[in-house]
Amino acid sequence: MCHGAPIWHPGPPSAPWARRMVRVADSADSARWRFCGRVGQHSDHRVAAMSALLGELPVLMRHEHGSLQGTSAVSWTATAAAADSASSGVSWSPAPLPATLPPDPAVIAERHDACSLVVGESGEARLHAGISGAVPIYADLTSNTTSAVHFCTHVDPLARTSGTPLRPDWDAWAHILAMGAPLAGRTTFAGIRRLPPWGRLTVPPGGRPDLAEDGWPWLDIDGGGEGSLDAVRDALVDTVGALAGRGPLTSLLSGGWDSRILTTLAANATAGEQTAWTTSSDTGMVLEELVAAQVAERLGIRHRVIQPHRSDFAADLDHFARSVDYQTSFHVWLVSLARTLADVKGIEGIEGTVLDGLGGGVFVGGAFPDDDSSESLLAKRFDRMARYLKGAGQILHPRVIEQIRERSRSDFEPLATPLADHPYGSTFTAYLARTLPGISLAPFGLVARSAPIATPFLNDRVVRAALAIRPDKHADGSLYAPLLRPLAPELAELPTAADLTPARRAHRRRVSSIEAAEHFRSLLTREPIRRLLAPGLAEADLSRWQSRLDNTGFQHLIRGLATLALWLERYDGLLDDASTDTLLESVG
Amino acid sequence: MSTTRWLRRPQSKAELRIASIGEVDAPVAEFVGRDLLADPPGTAAETLDLVLVPGASLGGPWRLAGEVIEAFIECERRGVPTLLLAGTAADLETPVAAVCRAVAADDPVVVEHARSRFGADRVHGLPPVAGRRPLLRRRAARRWRDVIVAGTG
């Protein structure tokens, strides 16, 4: 790699992406896990350009109808006898995969939640997303009338190598502000989409690309009530055991149930040879750290507590935003820990696959149940997902609130309406509107930069077993203790951080500290963000900003606006229209 | 640094109820009612105003284990502030330091490190010379900060 010189790419000098190229030292993404490629027939210029932006990746597949460059993957071949026609495929995942895989992308997606690129003997090419959809894969659909679609594990290389004008997706930004993340597969750039769970992007030879979003197997689980906790436990034990068989494990340990269960399983599978990592989730308490320490002590494993530094807040916010391609600001507090994981890798013998509890709360813990209000089901689910809009007039201009509410509602309804009668409708609504587009980027956008990462609660067998138990049995996390009891009786009785948390929070949060408030105020009072603010907020003194940041809802809106400010700064000069005036228009 | 410079009787008449997590040296011990490691909090912790936590270099705890965790959990549940007395920069790096609410130090280098890590508003730099006026005065006599004064040395 040539540092300090303009990036080289093998495309023609007049290639439309040339003006967007920046110096390698400024832009090369050193994320541990990164892939880019094309589905369909095309030259490899753009794939090579994306690869250069990602730090020159090895070629994993080069075929007339599909190509892939990436960090590491498993290749396989299906013979005509084993499939409809002979095909060759490459599969990848942020978690370690077995050395050999069954030659079928659907089976691979189901068993390993891995993505695959497959080219058949006929020339038909297919990109198959994982079953959970939590592992991000983005595709540039702006020019889908051509013979190929380009894809990448990160949005930035797709944007910088796009042949069409870069335009903000203001619907996505409305969702980010109102709900925490973009709905309907949108990203911050118009036309660049995240593949849905089980999404299949197919390009037949000589034909046009087709993105199939139907048939997601998890929606077929009926919650009939025949399931048992033993089946959930067995599936978790097998999932973590299989990961342990492929290398060492380490875990992110909070004061809650999901990480406690995973850490226990990892301790059992590795005979205690693991390290658990905890950081402050910036709730104004330190009970997460204390309860995590109790769990680690009782399991007899190493425990490290990483304290985020106040002085690093601005850098952490920027690092997080880049890592998640500016799509969410959930879990900024995790940055110090993710950076530490990268730093210690190989130094303390701690390298291993990180276990993250993503999905446990929704599929086992019964999070986001419907309330008893008299509102319509759709309205109450929308209000729950868009709860940050409550009192938003303290932070946002009234017309911005109208805009982001309406834009969010119009993409929420097509997502939520088909789920209205599903026995796990509230669960899947929360999963598709929050977990998938937002929370999943903490493990798979941020932590995956530092280490291999796995999310056992999203394993197909675990989800199926959990959803086979009647929905009401999940209420209030009541499955957790009996799930853990046979594995670690003492830990099943140990109160969680949430159990111990008093009404009054004792500590000043880092996000509302003087240092953070100054940074937020500086970002938000610059144009064009300033005009989106509630009247008077830009001129308010620092103590008012701190007070607003102490409120979770207001803080969320401020973080969203800061993410937009950083995004506009990052792509300054590359966007065809960076005006935020669209969000100030009256809703007609 | 010696803990002997940490405390003196606050000028207000209020009697602050101060405990520690770990043993503190005399004469500071005069202000400390009890060590929560030797005498677990129970219901009495509800009436504490401040808990001092001597840094590892001052003989205090550094690991989060056993009764140390229990003592901190009780302080958190009851809203009792915990103040780390940091003698060296290394005292700021321990797991115990990560769960303290505030830090006090007299070494300017330690104070600077602590401000970077904990934030300016959570760090109290103490004058290194004995006999100064109280560093932090508050109108409310029962505020725990009243007790952080520079020394009797």
Tab-separated table of C-alpha atoms in Angstrom, chain A residues 284-287 289-291 293-294 297-298 303 305-312 499-502 504 506-508 513-515 546, chain B residues 63-66 68-70 72-73 76-80 82 92-95 97-101 115-122:
chain	number	residue	atom	x	y	z
A	284	GLY	CA	-25.231	7.218	35.411
A	285	MET	CA	-24.494	4.148	37.531
A	286	VAL	CA	-21.578	1.724	37.856
A	287	LEU	CA	-23.703	-1.305	38.684
A	289	GLU	CA	-19.317	-3.049	36.102
A	290	LEU	CA	-19.911	-4.285	39.654
A	291	VAL	CA	-22.383	-7.022	38.781
A	293	ALA	CA	-17.288	-8.410	38.273
A	294	GLN	CA	-19.400	-10.616	40.539
A	297	GLU	CA	-15.496	-13.896	39.980
A	298	ARG	CA	-18.043	-16.668	40.435
A	303	HIS	CA	-12.215	-9.837	33.962
A	305	VAL	CA	-13.039	-3.241	33.182
A	306	ILE	CA	-12.403	-0.548	30.598
A	307	GLN	CA	-13.201	2.960	31.701
A	308	PRO	CA	-13.883	5.352	28.821
A	309	HIS	CA	-11.921	8.574	29.217
A	310	ARG	CA	-13.856	11.816	29.279
A	311	SER	CA	-11.228	13.502	27.148
A	312	ASP	CA	-11.757	10.919	24.395
A	499	ASP	CA	-32.594	-5.231	39.563
A	500	LEU	CA	-30.293	-3.184	41.781
A	501	THR	CA	-30.601	0.192	40.096
A	502	PRO	CA	-32.224	2.823	42.298
A	504	ARG	CA	-31.866	8.220	41.318
A	506	ALA	CA	-25.682	9.036	41.136
A	507	HIS	CA	-23.024	9.662	38.520
A	508	ARG	CA	-22.747	12.368	35.908
A	513	SER	CA	-20.244	15.984	30.894
A	514	ILE	CA	-18.834	19.438	30.226
A	515	GLU	CA	-16.457	17.933	27.683
A	546	GLN	CA	-25.828	19.400	29.844
B	63	ARG	CA	-9.360	-5.540	42.456
B	64	LEU	CA	-13.105	-5.791	42.181
B	65	ALA	CA	-13.705	-8.891	44.215
B	66	GLY	CA	-15.725	-10.245	47.106
B	68	VAL	CA	-15.132	-4.847	47.807
B	69	ILE	CA	-17.847	-5.358	45.183
B	70	GLU	CA	-20.493	-5.737	47.859
B	72	PHE	CA	-19.555	-0.575	46.237
B	73	ILE	CA	-22.937	-2.053	45.330
B	76	GLU	CA	-24.503	2.696	44.555
B	77	ARG	CA	-27.880	1.485	45.707
B	78	ARG	CA	-28.018	4.093	48.449
B	79	GLY	CA	-26.530	6.944	46.438
B	80	VAL	CA	-23.507	7.332	48.698
B	82	THR	CA	-17.306	7.253	46.649
B	92	LEU	CA	-6.415	5.700	38.424
B	93	GLU	CA	-5.992	2.602	36.285
B	94	THR	CA	-7.368	-0.028	38.616
B	95	PRO	CA	-10.791	-1.721	38.322
B	97	ALA	CA	-10.904	3.335	40.316
B	98	ALA	CA	-13.277	2.728	37.393
B	99	VAL	CA	-16.247	2.498	39.760
B	100	CYS	CA	-15.488	5.504	41.986
B	101	ARG	CA	-17.591	8.583	41.494
B	115	ARG	CA	-9.091	15.068	34.759
B	116	SER	CA	-8.460	13.483	31.371
B	117	ARG	CA	-9.978	10.222	32.502
B	118	PHE	CA	-12.759	11.272	34.876
B	119	GLY	CA	-13.515	14.790	33.644
B	120	ALA	CA	-12.720	18.091	35.281
B	121	ASP	CA	-15.895	18.170	37.338
B	122	ARG	CA	-15.166	14.865	39.065
